[in-house]
């Protein structure tokens, strides 16, 4: 499982994406990528961009993608942008 930090704004997005990319490369035995967003409390739309890029890279590796613990505020932001369906909740 990949874990998001507590803060993910425009300033943190590049480093966070690099961390997630490294995590994706390290998951050799997984058929699905789960990103844990439980700790995420401070964010802007950059968090959505990071999640979408992670989803794209996971898909390119032939893996499923889901998000655990997405806050209601971030889910509302995703709905506002019309991308909520691209960020399915993890079981």
Tab-separated table of N, CA and C in Angstrom:
chain	number	residue	atom	x	y	z
A	1	UNK	N	0.843	-1.166	0.000
A	1	UNK	CA	0.000	0.000	0.000
A	1	UNK	C	0.897	1.242	0.000
A	2	UNK	N	0.517	2.211	-0.820
A	2	UNK	CA	1.229	3.479	-0.878
A	2	UNK	C	0.507	4.475	0.029
A	3	UNK	N	1.251	5.321	0.719
A	3	UNK	CA	0.673	6.215	1.707
A	3	UNK	C	0.965	7.670	1.350
A	4	UNK	N	-0.097	8.479	1.355
A	4	UNK	CA	0.060	9.910	1.117
A	4	UNK	C	0.436	10.618	2.409
A	5	UNK	N	1.167	11.727	2.306
A	5	UNK	CA	1.525	12.494	3.507
A	5	UNK	C	0.325	13.290	4.031
A	6	UNK	N	0.503	13.951	5.154
A	6	UNK	CA	-0.569	14.754	5.738
A	6	UNK	C	-0.839	16.010	4.910
A	7	UNK	N	0.174	16.521	4.260
A	7	UNK	CA	0.039	17.740	3.445
A	7	UNK	C	0.442	17.433	2.003
A	8	UNK	N	-0.447	17.788	1.070
A	8	UNK	CA	-0.154	17.580	-0.350
A	8	UNK	C	-0.739	18.736	-1.149
A	9	UNK	N	0.103	19.738	-1.335
A	9	UNK	CA	-0.283	20.903	-2.121
A	9	UNK	C	0.677	21.016	-3.301
A	10	UNK	N	0.540	22.086	-4.046
A	10	UNK	CA	1.378	22.288	-5.224
A	10	UNK	C	2.870	22.141	-4.899
A	11	UNK	N	3.290	22.665	-3.756
A	11	UNK	CA	4.705	22.610	-3.384
A	11	UNK	C	5.194	21.187	-3.114
A	12	UNK	N	4.356	20.350	-2.541
A	12	UNK	CA	4.760	18.983	-2.193
A	12	UNK	C	4.511	17.974	-3.309
A	13	UNK	N	3.735	18.339	-4.308
A	13	UNK	CA	3.307	17.384	-5.336
A	13	UNK	C	4.462	16.675	-6.059
A	14	UNK	N	5.496	17.383	-6.530
A	14	UNK	CA	6.571	16.672	-7.239
A	14	UNK	C	7.267	15.614	-6.380
A	15	UNK	N	7.585	15.953	-5.136
A	15	UNK	CA	8.250	14.989	-4.258
A	15	UNK	C	7.335	13.820	-3.926
A	16	UNK	N	6.054	14.109	-3.714
A	16	UNK	CA	5.097	13.046	-3.415
A	16	UNK	C	4.946	12.103	-4.605
A	17	UNK	N	4.874	12.668	-5.797
A	17	UNK	CA	4.730	11.829	-6.989
A	17	UNK	C	5.962	10.952	-7.180
A	18	UNK	N	7.135	11.509	-6.924
A	18	UNK	CA	8.369	10.718	-7.013
A	18	UNK	C	8.333	9.563	-6.021
A	19	UNK	N	7.883	9.839	-4.795
A	19	UNK	CA	7.777	8.805	-3.770
A	19	UNK	C	6.803	7.699	-4.220
A	20	UNK	N	5.665	8.101	-4.778
A	20	UNK	CA	4.683	7.117	-5.241
A	20	UNK	C	5.221	6.295	-6.410
A	21	UNK	N	5.943	6.939	-7.315
A	21	UNK	CA	6.537	6.211	-8.437
A	21	UNK	C	7.518	5.152	-7.946
A	22	UNK	N	8.319	5.506	-6.952
A	22	UNK	CA	9.258	4.535	-6.382
A	22	UNK	C	8.495	3.384	-5.729
A	23	UNK	N	7.417	3.714	-5.042
A	23	UNK	CA	6.601	2.682	-4.421
A	23	UNK	C	5.973	1.751	-5.437
A	24	UNK	N	5.513	2.310	-6.556
A	24	UNK	CA	4.928	1.491	-7.618
A	24	UNK	C	5.960	0.525	-8.184
A	25	UNK	N	7.164	1.002	-8.384
A	25	UNK	CA	8.236	0.146	-8.914
A	25	UNK	C	8.572	-0.973	-7.943
A	26	UNK	N	8.445	-0.688	-6.643
A	26	UNK	CA	8.766	-1.679	-5.631
A	26	UNK	C	7.696	-2.737	-5.419
A	27	UNK	N	6.499	-2.507	-5.953
A	27	UNK	CA	5.397	-3.460	-5.792
A	27	UNK	C	5.400	-4.443	-6.964
A	28	UNK	N	6.202	-5.464	-6.866
A	28	UNK	CA	6.303	-6.411	-7.974
A	28	UNK	C	5.307	-7.562	-7.873
A	29	UNK	N	4.733	-7.784	-6.698
A	29	UNK	CA	3.841	-8.931	-6.514
A	29	UNK	C	2.372	-8.529	-6.393
A	30	UNK	N	2.051	-7.309	-6.758
A	30	UNK	CA	0.686	-6.824	-6.563
A	30	UNK	C	-0.045	-6.666	-7.887
A	31	UNK	N	-1.317	-7.043	-7.901
A	31	UNK	CA	-2.135	-6.851	-9.098
A	31	UNK	C	-2.966	-5.582	-8.994
A	32	UNK	N	-2.894	-4.926	-7.843
A	32	UNK	CA	-3.670	-3.715	-7.637
A	32	UNK	C	-2.897	-2.737	-6.754
A	33	UNK	N	-3.027	-1.471	-7.076
A	33	UNK	CA	-2.390	-0.421	-6.283
A	33	UNK	C	-3.438	0.215	-5.380
A	34	UNK	N	-3.132	0.283	-4.097
A	34	UNK	CA	-4.004	0.960	-3.145
A	34	UNK	C	-3.209	2.119	-2.561
A	35	UNK	N	-3.795	3.320	-2.638
A	35	UNK	CA	-3.176	4.506	-2.057
A	35	UNK	C	-3.966	4.864	-0.806
A	36	UNK	N	-3.267	4.973	0.309
A	36	UNK	CA	-3.900	5.318	1.579
A	36	UNK	C	-3.829	6.835	1.767
A	37	UNK	N	-4.992	7.478	1.740
A	37	UNK	CA	-5.073	8.933	1.888
A	37	UNK	C	-5.586	9.332	3.267
A	38	UNK	N	-5.593	8.401	4.202
A	38	UNK	CA	-6.138	8.649	5.533
A	38	UNK	C	-5.461	9.819	6.237
A	39	UNK	N	-4.153	9.941	6.110
A	39	UNK	CA	-3.409	10.995	6.806
A	39	UNK	C	-3.560	12.362	6.143
A	40	UNK	N	-4.044	12.398	4.929
A	40	UNK	CA	-4.109	13.644	4.157
A	40	UNK	C	-5.139	14.609	4.747
A	41	UNK	N	-4.647	15.732	5.295
A	41	UNK	CA	-5.538	16.719	5.904
A	41	UNK	C	-5.431	18.083	5.248
A	42	UNK	N	-4.279	18.419	4.705
A	42	UNK	CA	-4.086	19.694	4.010
A	42	UNK	C	-3.783	19.395	2.554
A	43	UNK	N	-4.612	19.925	1.660
A	43	UNK	CA	-4.425	19.615	0.244
A	43	UNK	C	-5.066	20.689	-0.617
A	44	UNK	N	-4.689	20.676	-1.884
A	44	UNK	CA	-5.356	21.480	-2.897
A	44	UNK	C	-5.572	20.564	-4.102
A	45	UNK	N	-5.922	21.122	-5.220
A	45	UNK	CA	-6.222	20.291	-6.387
A	45	UNK	C	-5.008	19.499	-6.877
A	46	UNK	N	-3.830	19.864	-6.429
A	46	UNK	CA	-2.628	19.104	-6.782
A	46	UNK	C	-2.712	17.673	-6.264
A	47	UNK	N	-3.404	17.462	-5.156
A	47	UNK	CA	-3.570	16.109	-4.624
A	47	UNK	C	-4.321	15.238	-5.633
A	48	UNK	N	-5.308	15.825	-6.280
A	48	UNK	CA	-6.044	15.082	-7.304
A	48	UNK	C	-5.146	14.757	-8.488
A	49	UNK	N	-4.315	15.714	-8.886
A	49	UNK	CA	-3.391	15.479	-10.000
A	49	UNK	C	-2.427	14.342	-9.674
A	50	UNK	N	-1.942	14.314	-8.444
A	50	UNK	CA	-1.027	13.249	-8.021
A	50	UNK	C	-1.741	11.896	-8.044
A	51	UNK	N	-2.949	11.853	-7.523
A	51	UNK	CA	-3.703	10.597	-7.529
A	51	UNK	C	-3.993	10.119	-8.955
A	52	UNK	N	-4.347	11.034	-9.831
A	52	UNK	CA	-4.621	10.653	-11.219
A	52	UNK	C	-3.369	10.147	-11.927
A	53	UNK	N	-2.235	10.772	-11.665
A	53	UNK	CA	-0.981	10.314	-12.270
A	53	UNK	C	-0.605	8.940	-11.732
A	54	UNK	N	-0.809	8.734	-10.449
A	54	UNK	CA	-0.539	7.424	-9.858
A	54	UNK	C	-1.453	6.365	-10.477
A	55	UNK	N	-2.716	6.731	-10.675
A	55	UNK	CA	-3.668	5.818	-11.317
A	55	UNK	C	-3.207	5.471	-12.733
A	56	UNK	N	-2.750	6.488	-13.477
A	56	UNK	CA	-2.301	6.279	-14.850
A	56	UNK	C	-1.088	5.340	-14.875
A	57	UNK	N	-0.145	5.583	-13.985
A	57	UNK	CA	1.052	4.741	-13.958
A	57	UNK	C	0.728	3.318	-13.501
A	58	UNK	N	-0.193	3.195	-12.577
A	58	UNK	CA	-0.621	1.872	-12.130
A	58	UNK	C	-1.280	1.113	-13.280
A	59	UNK	N	-2.115	1.814	-14.024
A	59	UNK	CA	-2.778	1.203	-15.172
A	59	UNK	C	-1.768	0.780	-16.234
A	60	UNK	N	-0.749	1.598	-16.453
A	60	UNK	CA	0.285	1.267	-17.437
A	60	UNK	C	1.040	-0.002	-17.046
A	61	UNK	N	1.071	-0.287	-15.747
A	61	UNK	CA	1.712	-1.509	-15.257
A	61	UNK	C	0.744	-2.692	-15.239
A	62	UNK	N	-0.489	-2.461	-15.695
A	62	UNK	CA	-1.488	-3.524	-15.733
A	62	UNK	C	-2.138	-3.800	-14.394
A	63	UNK	N	-2.130	-2.829	-13.518
A	63	UNK	CA	-2.688	-2.997	-12.182
A	63	UNK	C	-3.974	-2.198	-12.004
A	64	UNK	N	-4.800	-2.660	-11.090
A	64	UNK	CA	-5.977	-1.909	-10.699
A	64	UNK	C	-5.547	-0.750	-9.807
A	65	UNK	N	-6.507	0.095	-9.451
A	65	UNK	CA	-6.180	1.262	-8.630
A	65	UNK	C	-7.365	1.611	-7.749
A	66	UNK	N	-7.098	1.923	-6.483
A	66	UNK	CA	-8.138	2.393	-5.573
A	66	UNK	C	-7.503	3.251	-4.487
A	67	UNK	N	-8.353	4.012	-3.808
A	67	UNK	CA	-7.891	4.924	-2.770
A	67	UNK	C	-8.604	4.596	-1.465
A	68	UNK	N	-7.826	4.485	-0.408
A	68	UNK	CA	-8.373	4.212	0.920
A	68	UNK	C	-8.372	5.512	1.722
A	69	UNK	N	-9.457	5.794	2.416
A	69	UNK	CA	-9.500	6.911	3.346
A	69	UNK	C	-9.539	8.285	2.718
A	70	UNK	N	-10.123	8.396	1.544
A	70	UNK	CA	-10.237	9.701	0.896
A	70	UNK	C	-11.229	10.551	1.681
A	71	UNK	N	-10.804	11.720	2.104
A	71	UNK	CA	-11.661	12.569	2.931
A	71	UNK	C	-12.876	13.052	2.143
A	72	UNK	N	-13.971	13.334	2.825
A	72	UNK	CA	-15.157	13.855	2.146
A	72	UNK	C	-14.870	15.139	1.356
A	73	UNK	N	-14.013	16.006	1.911
A	73	UNK	CA	-13.674	17.252	1.206
A	73	UNK	C	-12.957	16.981	-0.110
A	74	UNK	N	-12.017	16.033	-0.101
A	74	UNK	CA	-11.284	15.730	-1.332
A	74	UNK	C	-12.185	14.997	-2.324
A	75	UNK	N	-13.077	14.156	-1.810
A	75	UNK	CA	-14.034	13.469	-2.685
A	75	UNK	C	-14.969	14.488	-3.348
A	76	UNK	N	-15.385	15.509	-2.589
A	76	UNK	CA	-16.221	16.569	-3.156
A	76	UNK	C	-15.469	17.356	-4.227
A	77	UNK	N	-14.188	17.619	-3.987
A	77	UNK	CA	-13.373	18.326	-4.975
A	77	UNK	C	-13.242	17.489	-6.246
A	78	UNK	N	-13.055	16.179	-6.077
A	78	UNK	CA	-12.965	15.287	-7.233
A	78	UNK	C	-14.284	15.283	-8.009
A	79	UNK	N	-15.405	15.307	-7.296
A	79	UNK	CA	-16.717	15.351	-7.956
A	79	UNK	C	-16.889	16.671	-8.705
A	80	UNK	N	-16.438	17.758	-8.116
A	80	UNK	CA	-16.519	19.066	-8.757
A	80	UNK	C	-15.751	19.077	-10.076
A	81	UNK	N	-14.603	18.416	-10.098
A	81	UNK	CA	-13.794	18.324	-11.315
A	81	UNK	C	-14.268	17.218	-12.260
A	82	UNK	N	-15.249	16.436	-11.826
A	82	UNK	CA	-15.787	15.376	-12.681
A	82	UNK	C	-14.913	14.141	-12.767
A	83	UNK	N	-14.091	13.900	-11.752
A	83	UNK	CA	-13.177	12.765	-11.807
A	83	UNK	C	-13.369	11.786	-10.646
A	84	UNK	N	-14.419	11.945	-9.883
A	84	UNK	CA	-14.637	11.080	-8.717
A	84	UNK	C	-14.665	9.608	-9.111
A	85	UNK	N	-15.204	9.288	-10.255
A	85	UNK	CA	-15.269	7.895	-10.703
A	85	UNK	C	-13.910	7.289	-11.012
A	86	UNK	N	-12.904	8.131	-11.188
A	86	UNK	CA	-11.557	7.633	-11.485
A	86	UNK	C	-10.778	7.307	-10.212
A	87	UNK	N	-11.377	7.621	-9.055
A	87	UNK	CA	-10.728	7.390	-7.769
A	87	UNK	C	-11.591	6.489	-6.894
A	88	UNK	N	-11.750	5.225	-7.281
A	88	UNK	CA	-12.630	4.334	-6.527
A	88	UNK	C	-12.105	4.069	-5.118
A	89	UNK	N	-13.038	3.891	-4.198
A	89	UNK	CA	-12.675	3.593	-2.815
A	89	UNK	C	-12.146	2.168	-2.694
A	90	UNK	N	-11.113	2.010	-1.916
A	90	UNK	CA	-10.558	0.678	-1.666
A	90	UNK	C	-11.501	-0.086	-0.749
A	91	UNK	N	-11.604	-1.391	-0.953
A	91	UNK	CA	-12.487	-2.194	-0.090
A	91	UNK	C	-11.993	-2.239	1.339
